[in-house]
Amino acid sequence: MPAVPDFKALANPAIRTLAAYDPGHDIPSLRRRFADAGGLLELGSNENPFGPSPRVLAAIHAELAYLHRYPDPAGKALKQAIASKHGVGEQHIMLGNGSHELLMQLAQAFIGQNDEVLLSRYCFAVYPIAAKAVGAQLVFTDAFPADHDMPLGHDLDALAAAITPRTKLICFANPNNPTGTWFGSLQMIDFLTRVPPEVLVLVDEAYIEYVSDPALSSALDLRVRFPNLIVARTFSKAYGLAGLRVGYLVAEPSLLALLEPIRESFNVNGLGLVAAQAALADATHLQDVVTRTQEEREWLAAAVRSMGVQVLPSQTNFLLAHFGPETPAIENALFERGAIVRPMAGYGLGEYLRITVATRSENERLLAGLKAVIA
Ligand SMILES: Cc1ncc(COP(=O)(O)O)c(C=O)c1O
């Protein structure tokens, strides 16, 4: 048997520094394990427990006749539907195999070895991965402290102050994952006026549909004033299509043109294209999901707080809760009862758990488990 080359030594140095995504649990096998015990309670990945519009299922059914064909590489019909929803031309839209893919492409297209990517401390984990993969220098600013009105939230003043001539890209989600925190549109405008026009700003709006605070609206309308702004959206959350992997960017056409050559030609699959289009067309279903999630979010937050646990304010479909030094034991005890929640040690928040807001009966099951475990 010939010696296996030292592939790590051969790899791109930036890639050598990365660790593979850790899914935490083998969900398919856990679904089987807990099938007869009330089912697995999947509260770890901020998915939508209400599922997609029934129109999605009909669209997928019709598309099954074309499984042996490649999908439309341009995704034209979906792009047109998204563009018309946002009142922009379709050349302002770029589709991705989830927004995750687009974040990687954005870094690949724009970031070089000596460029700085500016991030806030508790940002979504994909941003540092995308930046490190292209050899960027990561610069983190401190988030607000845990006793602030917006605990662990992004400090926009700190981000603006950390911009240097080497800053190429600033990324944040609003509202944010994993904290659930947010800032209002006026604060966003104030921040953007402090960013030089040649610095790209990615605003990730994966959870924007769940927002109830009138002070926060989408950054999409700000693109006219700030052409360096890129807005990322996904069909994985409120539209209930996490399994189909569809996301998009809204940005200047000349910026998106630079991502096109590195895009895999058929990056969004045929079922995903038709499903996303059908989901967009059903505003009533979306509103129903959003209303129910907002109600459950406030109900669950109040119930967990009544157990003496600090729960961060959230405008998303999940809650970040502080369980203290016993957190790993609590997570493990919930797991033994068939409830998956998200441990936060990888984010440097080992005393917190992130919990997806689910249906009332699922939330009640979680609460019963938590009560038993904490007692
Ligand atoms: C802030 C944020 N952005 C992007 C994503 C990824 O979304 P997608 O499923 O579109 O890749 C997530 C997923 O959890 C997220 O929390």
mmCIF file of N, CA and C in Angstrom, residues 286-355:
data_model
loop_
_atom_site.group_PDB
_atom_site.id
_atom_site.type_symbol
_atom_site.label_atom_id
_atom_site.label_comp_id
_atom_site.label_asym_id
_atom_site.label_seq_id
_atom_site.Cartn_x
_atom_site.Cartn_y
_atom_site.Cartn_z
ATOM 1 N N LEU A 286 -47.467 32.633 5.559
ATOM 2 C CA LEU A 286 -46.310 33.274 6.207
ATOM 3 C C LEU A 286 -46.771 34.072 7.433
ATOM 4 N N GLN A 287 -47.846 34.840 7.257
ATOM 5 C CA GLN A 287 -48.338 35.674 8.354
ATOM 6 C C GLN A 287 -48.790 34.808 9.530
ATOM 7 N N ASP A 288 -49.400 33.689 9.212
ATOM 8 C CA ASP A 288 -49.866 32.783 10.258
ATOM 9 C C ASP A 288 -48.666 32.232 11.053
ATOM 10 N N VAL A 289 -47.638 31.799 10.331
ATOM 11 C CA VAL A 289 -46.423 31.276 10.995
ATOM 12 C C VAL A 289 -45.819 32.354 11.895
ATOM 13 N N VAL A 290 -45.733 33.572 11.345
ATOM 14 C CA VAL A 290 -45.084 34.661 12.082
ATOM 15 C C VAL A 290 -45.890 35.002 13.339
ATOM 16 N N THR A 291 -47.205 35.131 13.190
ATOM 17 C CA THR A 291 -48.044 35.495 14.343
ATOM 18 C C THR A 291 -47.938 34.432 15.437
ATOM 19 N N ARG A 292 -48.046 33.181 15.025
ATOM 20 C CA ARG A 292 -47.989 32.108 16.032
ATOM 21 C C ARG A 292 -46.619 32.061 16.697
ATOM 22 N N THR A 293 -45.556 32.268 15.905
ATOM 23 C CA THR A 293 -44.204 32.227 16.489
ATOM 24 C C THR A 293 -44.006 33.379 17.467
ATOM 25 N N GLN A 294 -44.486 34.566 17.084
ATOM 26 C CA GLN A 294 -44.331 35.720 17.991
ATOM 27 C C GLN A 294 -45.071 35.462 19.307
ATOM 28 N N GLU A 295 -46.297 34.908 19.201
ATOM 29 C CA GLU A 295 -47.069 34.624 20.430
ATOM 30 C C GLU A 295 -46.345 33.589 21.291
ATOM 31 N N GLU A 296 -45.879 32.532 20.641
ATOM 32 C CA GLU A 296 -45.188 31.474 21.393
ATOM 33 C C GLU A 296 -43.887 31.988 22.000
ATOM 34 N N ARG A 297 -43.195 32.873 21.259
ATOM 35 C CA ARG A 297 -41.913 33.419 21.756
ATOM 36 C C ARG A 297 -42.135 34.141 23.088
ATOM 37 N N GLU A 298 -43.173 34.982 23.137
ATOM 38 C CA GLU A 298 -43.400 35.754 24.362
ATOM 39 C C GLU A 298 -43.880 34.823 25.480
ATOM 40 N N TRP A 299 -44.722 33.854 25.114
ATOM 41 C CA TRP A 299 -45.255 32.919 26.108
ATOM 42 C C TRP A 299 -44.130 32.069 26.714
ATOM 43 N N LEU A 300 -43.274 31.536 25.829
ATOM 44 C CA LEU A 300 -42.191 30.666 26.302
ATOM 45 C C LEU A 300 -41.175 31.468 27.117
ATOM 46 N N ALA A 301 -40.851 32.676 26.639
ATOM 47 C CA ALA A 301 -39.863 33.498 27.366
ATOM 48 C C ALA A 301 -40.378 33.772 28.778
ATOM 49 N N ALA A 302 -41.672 34.111 28.888
ATOM 50 C CA ALA A 302 -42.232 34.417 30.206
ATOM 51 C C ALA A 302 -42.195 33.163 31.091
ATOM 52 N N ALA A 303 -42.516 32.019 30.502
ATOM 53 C CA ALA A 303 -42.546 30.780 31.296
ATOM 54 C C ALA A 303 -41.140 30.413 31.780
ATOM 55 N N VAL A 304 -40.143 30.576 30.935
ATOM 56 C CA VAL A 304 -38.772 30.226 31.352
ATOM 57 C C VAL A 304 -38.275 31.238 32.386
ATOM 58 N N ARG A 305 -38.607 32.513 32.174
ATOM 59 C CA ARG A 305 -38.196 33.538 33.160
ATOM 60 C C ARG A 305 -38.833 33.250 34.523
ATOM 61 N N SER A 306 -40.066 32.747 34.494
ATOM 62 C CA SER A 306 -40.738 32.495 35.777
ATOM 63 C C SER A 306 -40.038 31.379 36.552
ATOM 64 N N MET A 307 -39.137 30.663 35.904
ATOM 65 C CA MET A 307 -38.356 29.637 36.597
ATOM 66 C C MET A 307 -37.055 30.228 37.152
ATOM 67 N N GLY A 308 -36.930 31.568 37.067
ATOM 68 C CA GLY A 308 -35.738 32.222 37.613
ATOM 69 C C GLY A 308 -34.560 32.210 36.653
ATOM 70 N N VAL A 309 -34.830 31.955 35.361
ATOM 71 C CA VAL A 309 -33.753 31.875 34.362
ATOM 72 C C VAL A 309 -33.747 33.175 33.557
ATOM 73 N N GLN A 310 -32.559 33.761 33.326
ATOM 74 C CA GLN A 310 -32.486 34.965 32.481
ATOM 75 C C GLN A 310 -32.676 34.557 31.018
ATOM 76 N N VAL A 311 -33.650 35.189 30.352
ATOM 77 C CA VAL A 311 -33.867 34.937 28.919
ATOM 78 C C VAL A 311 -33.625 36.254 28.196
ATOM 79 N N LEU A 312 -32.773 36.247 27.202
ATOM 80 C CA LEU A 312 -32.479 37.489 26.476
ATOM 81 C C LEU A 312 -33.692 37.917 25.655
ATOM 82 N N PRO A 313 -33.855 39.246 25.456
ATOM 83 C CA PRO A 313 -34.934 39.681 24.561
ATOM 84 C C PRO A 313 -34.670 39.104 23.164
ATOM 85 N N SER A 314 -35.720 38.752 22.449
ATOM 86 C CA SER A 314 -35.527 38.141 21.133
ATOM 87 C C SER A 314 -36.554 38.645 20.134
ATOM 88 N N GLN A 315 -36.106 38.876 18.918
ATOM 89 C CA GLN A 315 -37.025 39.203 17.816
ATOM 90 C C GLN A 315 -36.956 38.097 16.764
ATOM 91 N N THR A 316 -36.521 36.918 17.185
ATOM 92 C CA THR A 316 -36.332 35.809 16.242
ATOM 93 C C THR A 316 -37.294 34.668 16.588
ATOM 94 N N ASN A 317 -36.995 33.473 16.102
ATOM 95 C CA ASN A 317 -37.808 32.306 16.472
ATOM 96 C C ASN A 317 -37.050 31.411 17.447
ATOM 97 N N PHE A 318 -36.162 32.033 18.244
ATOM 98 C CA PHE A 318 -35.460 31.264 19.276
ATOM 99 C C PHE A 318 -35.172 32.167 20.465
ATOM 100 N N LEU A 319 -34.818 31.523 21.585
ATOM 101 C CA LEU A 319 -34.490 32.257 22.808
ATOM 102 C C LEU A 319 -33.109 31.822 23.276
ATOM 103 N N LEU A 320 -32.338 32.775 23.786
ATOM 104 C CA LEU A 320 -31.062 32.441 24.412
ATOM 105 C C LEU A 320 -31.255 32.616 25.913
ATOM 106 N N ALA A 321 -31.019 31.526 26.653
ATOM 107 C CA ALA A 321 -31.310 31.548 28.089
ATOM 108 C C ALA A 321 -30.069 31.179 28.885
ATOM 109 N N HIS A 322 -29.905 31.860 30.027
ATOM 110 C CA HIS A 322 -28.721 31.673 30.864
ATOM 111 C C HIS A 322 -29.041 30.689 31.988
ATOM 112 N N PHE A 323 -28.402 29.518 31.929
ATOM 113 C CA PHE A 323 -28.663 28.486 32.944
ATOM 114 C C PHE A 323 -27.508 28.343 33.934
ATOM 115 N N GLY A 324 -26.439 29.115 33.751
ATOM 116 C CA GLY A 324 -25.331 29.099 34.715
ATOM 117 C C GLY A 324 -24.426 27.892 34.581
ATOM 118 N N PRO A 325 -23.655 27.616 35.636
ATOM 119 C CA PRO A 325 -22.625 26.558 35.562
ATOM 120 C C PRO A 325 -23.205 25.160 35.308
ATOM 121 N N GLU A 326 -24.495 24.970 35.611
ATOM 122 C CA GLU A 326 -25.108 23.638 35.422
ATOM 123 C C GLU A 326 -25.546 23.395 33.968
ATOM 124 N N THR A 327 -25.246 24.334 33.096
ATOM 125 C CA THR A 327 -25.776 24.258 31.722
ATOM 126 C C THR A 327 -25.499 22.919 31.022
ATOM 127 N N PRO A 328 -24.238 22.411 31.027
ATOM 128 C CA PRO A 328 -24.020 21.144 30.304
ATOM 129 C C PRO A 328 -24.868 20.007 30.881
ATOM 130 N N ALA A 329 -25.034 19.979 32.215
ATOM 131 C CA ALA A 329 -25.833 18.907 32.826
ATOM 132 C C ALA A 329 -27.301 19.056 32.433
ATOM 133 N N ILE A 330 -27.781 20.299 32.357
ATOM 134 C CA ILE A 330 -29.181 20.532 31.976
ATOM 135 C C ILE A 330 -29.396 20.116 30.518
ATOM 136 N N GLU A 331 -28.458 20.491 29.682
ATOM 137 C CA GLU A 331 -28.587 20.121 28.259
ATOM 138 C C GLU A 331 -28.630 18.597 28.123
ATOM 139 N N ASN A 332 -27.750 17.938 28.870
ATOM 140 C CA ASN A 332 -27.673 16.491 28.778
ATOM 141 C C ASN A 332 -28.954 15.822 29.303
ATOM 142 N N ALA A 333 -29.483 16.355 30.392
ATOM 143 C CA ALA A 333 -30.703 15.768 30.958
ATOM 144 C C ALA A 333 -31.879 15.987 29.988
ATOM 145 N N LEU A 334 -31.924 17.136 29.327
ATOM 146 C CA LEU A 334 -32.983 17.367 28.323
ATOM 147 C C LEU A 334 -32.824 16.378 27.171
ATOM 148 N N PHE A 335 -31.569 16.188 26.766
ATOM 149 C CA PHE A 335 -31.295 15.250 25.674
ATOM 150 C C PHE A 335 -31.813 13.847 26.026
ATOM 151 N N GLU A 336 -31.571 13.416 27.254
ATOM 152 C CA GLU A 336 -32.021 12.075 27.670
ATOM 153 C C GLU A 336 -33.547 11.977 27.621
ATOM 154 N N ARG A 337 -34.218 13.136 27.694
ATOM 155 C CA ARG A 337 -35.689 13.145 27.601
ATOM 156 C C ARG A 337 -36.150 13.391 26.163
ATOM 157 N N GLY A 338 -35.215 13.383 25.225
ATOM 158 C CA GLY A 338 -35.584 13.517 23.816
ATOM 159 C C GLY A 338 -35.730 14.954 23.343
ATOM 160 N N ALA A 339 -35.170 15.920 24.093
ATOM 161 C CA ALA A 339 -35.244 17.332 23.669
ATOM 162 C C ALA A 339 -33.850 17.838 23.301
ATOM 163 N N ILE A 340 -33.707 18.241 22.037
ATOM 164 C CA ILE A 340 -32.421 18.771 21.567
ATOM 165 C C ILE A 340 -32.476 20.287 21.643
ATOM 166 N N VAL A 341 -31.585 20.888 22.414
ATOM 167 C CA VAL A 341 -31.413 22.348 22.399
ATOM 168 C C VAL A 341 -29.958 22.610 22.022
ATOM 169 N N ARG A 342 -29.617 23.880 21.779
ATOM 170 C CA ARG A 342 -28.279 24.151 21.252
ATOM 171 C C ARG A 342 -27.316 24.607 22.345
ATOM 172 N N PRO A 343 -26.248 23.815 22.604
ATOM 173 C CA PRO A 343 -25.232 24.304 23.541
ATOM 174 C C PRO A 343 -24.449 25.439 22.892
ATOM 175 N N MET A 344 -23.955 26.369 23.686
ATOM 176 C CA MET A 344 -23.367 27.585 23.133
ATOM 177 C C MET A 344 -21.872 27.731 23.420
ATOM 178 N N ALA A 345 -21.253 26.643 23.920
ATOM 179 C CA ALA A 345 -19.834 26.748 24.297
ATOM 180 C C ALA A 345 -18.988 27.169 23.094
ATOM 181 N N GLY A 346 -19.343 26.702 21.896
ATOM 182 C CA GLY A 346 -18.585 27.063 20.695
ATOM 183 C C GLY A 346 -18.597 28.560 20.423
ATOM 184 N N TYR A 347 -19.583 29.244 20.973
ATOM 185 C CA TYR A 347 -19.677 30.700 20.812
ATOM 186 C C TYR A 347 -19.052 31.427 22.009
ATOM 187 N N GLY A 348 -18.467 30.648 22.947
ATOM 188 C CA GLY A 348 -17.934 31.278 24.157
ATOM 189 C C GLY A 348 -19.043 31.626 25.135
ATOM 190 N N LEU A 349 -20.192 30.943 25.026
ATOM 191 C CA LEU A 349 -21.329 31.208 25.905
ATOM 192 C C LEU A 349 -21.760 29.898 26.579
ATOM 193 N N GLY A 350 -20.805 29.280 27.258
ATOM 194 C CA GLY A 350 -21.017 27.940 27.829
ATOM 195 C C GLY A 350 -22.111 27.870 28.878
ATOM 196 N N GLU A 351 -22.522 29.034 29.431
ATOM 197 C CA GLU A 351 -23.585 28.998 30.460
ATOM 198 C C GLU A 351 -24.969 29.258 29.860
ATOM 199 N N TYR A 352 -25.049 29.251 28.534
ATOM 200 C CA TYR A 352 -26.329 29.548 27.861
ATOM 201 C C TYR A 352 -26.761 28.363 26.995
ATOM 202 N N LEU A 353 -28.069 28.261 26.785
ATOM 203 C CA LEU A 353 -28.610 27.332 25.791
ATOM 204 C C LEU A 353 -29.505 28.132 24.847
ATOM 205 N N ARG A 354 -29.469 27.766 23.572
ATOM 206 C CA ARG A 354 -30.362 28.409 22.597
ATOM 207 C C ARG A 354 -31.493 27.437 22.287
ATOM 208 N N ILE A 355 -32.698 27.945 22.378
ATOM 209 C CA ILE A 355 -33.889 27.081 22.281
ATOM 210 C C ILE A 355 -34.809 27.615 21.184
#
